[in-house]
CSV table of C-alpha atoms in Angstrom, one decimal:
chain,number,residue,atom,x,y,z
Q,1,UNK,CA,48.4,6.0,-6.0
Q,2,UNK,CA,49.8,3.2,-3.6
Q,3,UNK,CA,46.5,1.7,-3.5
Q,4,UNK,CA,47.2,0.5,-7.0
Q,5,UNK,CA,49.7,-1.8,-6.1
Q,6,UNK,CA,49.3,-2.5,-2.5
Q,7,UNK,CA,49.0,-6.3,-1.7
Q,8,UNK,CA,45.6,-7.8,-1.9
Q,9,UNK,CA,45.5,-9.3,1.3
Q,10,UNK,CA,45.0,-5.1,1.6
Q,11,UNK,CA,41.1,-5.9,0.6
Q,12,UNK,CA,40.2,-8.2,3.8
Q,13,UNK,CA,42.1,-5.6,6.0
Q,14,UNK,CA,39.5,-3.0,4.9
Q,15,UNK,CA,36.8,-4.8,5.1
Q,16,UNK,CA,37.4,-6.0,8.4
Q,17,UNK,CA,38.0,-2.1,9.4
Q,18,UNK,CA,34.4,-1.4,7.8
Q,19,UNK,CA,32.6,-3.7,9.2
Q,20,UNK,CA,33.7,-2.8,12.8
Q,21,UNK,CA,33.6,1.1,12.0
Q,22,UNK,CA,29.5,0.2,11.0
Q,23,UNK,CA,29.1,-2.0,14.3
Q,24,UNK,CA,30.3,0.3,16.6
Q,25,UNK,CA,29.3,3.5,14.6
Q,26,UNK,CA,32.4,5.2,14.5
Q,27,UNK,CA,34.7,6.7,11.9
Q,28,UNK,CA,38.9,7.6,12.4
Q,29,UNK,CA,38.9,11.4,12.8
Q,30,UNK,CA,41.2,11.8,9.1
Q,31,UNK,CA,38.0,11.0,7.7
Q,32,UNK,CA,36.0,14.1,8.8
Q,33,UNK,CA,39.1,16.1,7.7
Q,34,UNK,CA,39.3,17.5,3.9
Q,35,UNK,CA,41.1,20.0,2.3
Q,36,UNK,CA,39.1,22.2,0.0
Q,37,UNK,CA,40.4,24.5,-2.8
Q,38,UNK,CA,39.2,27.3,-4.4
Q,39,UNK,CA,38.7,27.2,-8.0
Q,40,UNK,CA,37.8,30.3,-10.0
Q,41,UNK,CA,34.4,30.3,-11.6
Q,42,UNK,CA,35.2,33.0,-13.9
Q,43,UNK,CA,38.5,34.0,-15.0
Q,44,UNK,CA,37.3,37.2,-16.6
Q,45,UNK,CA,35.3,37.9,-13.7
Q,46,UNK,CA,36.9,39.8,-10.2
Q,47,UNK,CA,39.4,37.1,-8.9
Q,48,UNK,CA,39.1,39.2,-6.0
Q,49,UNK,CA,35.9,38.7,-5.4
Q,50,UNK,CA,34.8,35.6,-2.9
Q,51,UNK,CA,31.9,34.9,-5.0
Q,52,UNK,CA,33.7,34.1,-7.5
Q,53,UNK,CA,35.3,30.8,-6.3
Q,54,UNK,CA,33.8,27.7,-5.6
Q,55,UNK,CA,35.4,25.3,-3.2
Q,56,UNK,CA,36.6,22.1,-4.2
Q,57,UNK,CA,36.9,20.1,-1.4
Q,58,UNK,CA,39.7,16.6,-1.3
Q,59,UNK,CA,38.8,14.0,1.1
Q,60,UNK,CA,40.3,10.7,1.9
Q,61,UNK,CA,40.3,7.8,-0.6
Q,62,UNK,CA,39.5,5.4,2.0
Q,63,UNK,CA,36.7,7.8,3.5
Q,64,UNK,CA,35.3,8.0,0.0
Q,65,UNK,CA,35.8,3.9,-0.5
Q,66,UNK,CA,34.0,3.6,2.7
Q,67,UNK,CA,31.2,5.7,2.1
Q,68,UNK,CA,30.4,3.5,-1.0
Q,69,UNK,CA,30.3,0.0,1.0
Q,70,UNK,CA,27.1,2.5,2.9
Q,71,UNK,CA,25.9,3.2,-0.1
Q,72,UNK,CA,24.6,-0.1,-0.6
Q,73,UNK,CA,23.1,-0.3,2.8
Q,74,UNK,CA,21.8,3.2,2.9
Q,75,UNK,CA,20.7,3.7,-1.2
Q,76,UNK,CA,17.3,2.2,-0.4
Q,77,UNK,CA,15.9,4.0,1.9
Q,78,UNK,CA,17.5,7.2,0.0
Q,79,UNK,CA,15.2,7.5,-2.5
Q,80,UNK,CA,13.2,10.9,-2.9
Q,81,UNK,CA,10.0,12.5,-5.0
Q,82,UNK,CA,10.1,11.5,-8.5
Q,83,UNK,CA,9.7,15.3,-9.1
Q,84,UNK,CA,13.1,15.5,-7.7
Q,85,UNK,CA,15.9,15.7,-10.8
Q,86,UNK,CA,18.7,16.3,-9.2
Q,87,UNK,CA,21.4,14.0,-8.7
Q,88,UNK,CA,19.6,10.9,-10.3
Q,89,UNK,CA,20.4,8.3,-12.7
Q,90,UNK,CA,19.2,9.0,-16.1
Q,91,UNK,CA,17.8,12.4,-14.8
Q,92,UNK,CA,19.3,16.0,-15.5
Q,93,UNK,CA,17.6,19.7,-16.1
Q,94,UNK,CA,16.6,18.9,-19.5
Q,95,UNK,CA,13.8,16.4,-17.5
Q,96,UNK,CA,12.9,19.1,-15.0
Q,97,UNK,CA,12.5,21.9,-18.3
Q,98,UNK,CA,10.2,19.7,-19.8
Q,99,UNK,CA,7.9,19.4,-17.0
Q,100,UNK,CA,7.7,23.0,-16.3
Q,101,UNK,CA,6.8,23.6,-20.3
Q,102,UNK,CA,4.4,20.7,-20.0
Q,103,UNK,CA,2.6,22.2,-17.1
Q,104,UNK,CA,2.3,25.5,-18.5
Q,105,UNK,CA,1.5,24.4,-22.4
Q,106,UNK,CA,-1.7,22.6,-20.2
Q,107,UNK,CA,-2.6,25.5,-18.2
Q,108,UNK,CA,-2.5,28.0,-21.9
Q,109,UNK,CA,-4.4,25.3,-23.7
Q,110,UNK,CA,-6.9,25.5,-21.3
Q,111,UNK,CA,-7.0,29.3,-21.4
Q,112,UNK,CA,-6.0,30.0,-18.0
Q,113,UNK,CA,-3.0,31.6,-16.2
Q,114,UNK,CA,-0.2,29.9,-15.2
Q,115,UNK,CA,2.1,31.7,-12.3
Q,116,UNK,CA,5.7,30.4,-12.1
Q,117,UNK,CA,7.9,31.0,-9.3
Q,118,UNK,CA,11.5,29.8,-8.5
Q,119,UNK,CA,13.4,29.9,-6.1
Q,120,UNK,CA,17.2,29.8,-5.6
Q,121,UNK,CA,18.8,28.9,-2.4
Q,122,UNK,CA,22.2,30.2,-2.3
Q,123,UNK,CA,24.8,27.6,-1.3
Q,124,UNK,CA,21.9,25.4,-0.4
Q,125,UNK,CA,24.4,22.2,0.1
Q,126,UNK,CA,26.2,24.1,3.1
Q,127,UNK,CA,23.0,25.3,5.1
Q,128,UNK,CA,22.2,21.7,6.0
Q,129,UNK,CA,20.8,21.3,9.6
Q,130,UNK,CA,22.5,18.5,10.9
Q,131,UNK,CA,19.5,18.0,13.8
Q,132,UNK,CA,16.8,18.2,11.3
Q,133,UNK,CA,19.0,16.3,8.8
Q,134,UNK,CA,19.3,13.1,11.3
Q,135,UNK,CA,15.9,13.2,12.1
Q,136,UNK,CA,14.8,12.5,8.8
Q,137,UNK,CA,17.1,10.4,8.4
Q,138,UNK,CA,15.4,8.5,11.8
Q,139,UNK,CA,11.9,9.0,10.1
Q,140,UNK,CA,12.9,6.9,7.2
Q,141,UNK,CA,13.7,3.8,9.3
Q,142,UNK,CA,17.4,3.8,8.7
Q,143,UNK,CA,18.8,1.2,11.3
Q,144,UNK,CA,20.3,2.8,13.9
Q,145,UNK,CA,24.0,1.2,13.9
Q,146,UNK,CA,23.9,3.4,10.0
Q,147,UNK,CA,22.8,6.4,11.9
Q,148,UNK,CA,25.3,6.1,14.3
Q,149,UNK,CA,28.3,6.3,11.8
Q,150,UNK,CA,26.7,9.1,9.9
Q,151,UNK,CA,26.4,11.3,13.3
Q,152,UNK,CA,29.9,10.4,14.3
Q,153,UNK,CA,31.0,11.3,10.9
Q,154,UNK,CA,29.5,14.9,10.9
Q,155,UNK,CA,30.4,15.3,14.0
Q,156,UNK,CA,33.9,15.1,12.9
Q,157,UNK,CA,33.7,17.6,9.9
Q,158,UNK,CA,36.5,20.0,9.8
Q,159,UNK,CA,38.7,21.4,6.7
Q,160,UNK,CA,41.7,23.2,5.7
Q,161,UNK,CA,42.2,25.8,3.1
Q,162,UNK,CA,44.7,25.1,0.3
Q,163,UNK,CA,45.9,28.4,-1.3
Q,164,UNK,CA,48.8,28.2,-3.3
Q,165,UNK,CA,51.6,27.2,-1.0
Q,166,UNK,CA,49.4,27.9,2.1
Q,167,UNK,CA,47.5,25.7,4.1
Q,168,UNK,CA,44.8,27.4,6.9
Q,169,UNK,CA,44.3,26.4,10.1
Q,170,UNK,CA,41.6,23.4,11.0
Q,171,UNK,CA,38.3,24.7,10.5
Q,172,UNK,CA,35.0,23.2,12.2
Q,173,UNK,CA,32.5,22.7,10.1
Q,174,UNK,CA,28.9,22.1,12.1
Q,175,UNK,CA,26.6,22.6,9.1
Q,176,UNK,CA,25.7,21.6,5.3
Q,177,UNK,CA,26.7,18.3,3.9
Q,178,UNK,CA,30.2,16.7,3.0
Q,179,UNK,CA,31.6,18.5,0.3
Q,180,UNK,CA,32.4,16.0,-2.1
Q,181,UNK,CA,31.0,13.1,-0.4
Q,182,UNK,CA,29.5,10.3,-2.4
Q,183,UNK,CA,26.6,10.1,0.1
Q,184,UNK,CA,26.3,13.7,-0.2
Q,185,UNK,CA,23.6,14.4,-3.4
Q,186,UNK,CA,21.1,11.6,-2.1
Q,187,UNK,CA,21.5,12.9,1.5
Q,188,UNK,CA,20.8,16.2,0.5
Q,189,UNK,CA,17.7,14.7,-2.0
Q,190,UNK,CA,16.5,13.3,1.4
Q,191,UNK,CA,16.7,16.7,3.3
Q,192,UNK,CA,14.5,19.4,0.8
Q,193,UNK,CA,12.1,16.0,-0.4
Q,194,UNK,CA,9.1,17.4,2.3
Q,195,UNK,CA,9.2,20.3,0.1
Q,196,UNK,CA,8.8,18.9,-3.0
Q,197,UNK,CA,6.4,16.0,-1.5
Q,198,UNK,CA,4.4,18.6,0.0
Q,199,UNK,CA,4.3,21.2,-2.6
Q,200,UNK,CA,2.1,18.2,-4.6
Q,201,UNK,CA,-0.1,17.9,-2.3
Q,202,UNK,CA,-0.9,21.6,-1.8
């Protein structure tokens, strides 16, 4: 907690760091790097089975300081579908159960047959393309200098395991989103919205 009481002279440092990080679209290496944890999902479950951890991943505070000052360049051209519920301001499961019921009450009032399929995608945050991610990302008319950063950034993913005392060796990561990352929800919004968008139009 040193950034508590650091001196603020501390605040015109960083923002002099950001701004050239965003002009020259580069990132320092530690901020690629996490350290991710496994946490039990269940403790009456098989703690020897690997499905039954999820990975908490611990990044930098500065990386995650940074990543907000993007934020409020990037957040506007991050919006996705309004069918999309996940991840949103004033949005959460309840919304997306009420549509479903609404759809189907409609379809049984007008005595027809209503088919509902769903579909789960496994892990879906780690099986992010980063080539069809960025792309999107270029579709969208993010500026360039942005893009630059992000692609440095992902390039640069890599994590260690933290088990108990022990710590793995660096692991490249070259797919899925930041785990953890503040950018990380709308990004990932961004990357399945074609499916939702074209789903409607179907």
């Amino acid at each position: 907690m040193e950034h508590v009481n650091c001196h603020p002279i501390v605040i015109i440092q960083l923002t002099c760091l950001f701004n050239c990080m965003m002009s020259q679209g580069y990132v320092p290496d530690a901020f690629g790097t996490g350290a991710t944890v496994p946490v039990i999902k269940n403790v009456d479950s098989d703690s020897g089975s690997v499905d039954n951890y999820r990975g908490i991943t611990i990044s930098p505070i500065l990386s995650k300081l940074f990543e907000m000052c993007m934020l409020l360049r990037l957040s506007h051209f991050l919006k996705s579908s309004h069918l999309q519920y996940g991840f949103k301001e004033h949005y959460s499961c309840a919304h997306a159960i009420y549509t479903v019921k609404e759809v189907l009450n409609y379809f049984n009032k007008q005595h027809s047959t209503a088919n509902l399929a769903a579909l789960d995608i496994s892990k879906a945050f780690d099986k992010v393309n980063h080539v069809t991610f960025f792309n999107k990302l270029l579709d969208r008319g993010i500026p360039a200098d942005l893009i630059k950063v992000l692609v440095c950034w992902y390039h640069k993913c890599t994590a260690v395991v933290r088990w108990n005392e022990g710590t793995s060796r660096l692991l490249n990561i070259f797919a899925g989103v930041r785990q953890g990352g503040i950018l990380s929800p709308l990004l990932f919004a961004v990357y399945i919205d074609d499916i939702v968008t074209r789903a409607t139009l179907c």
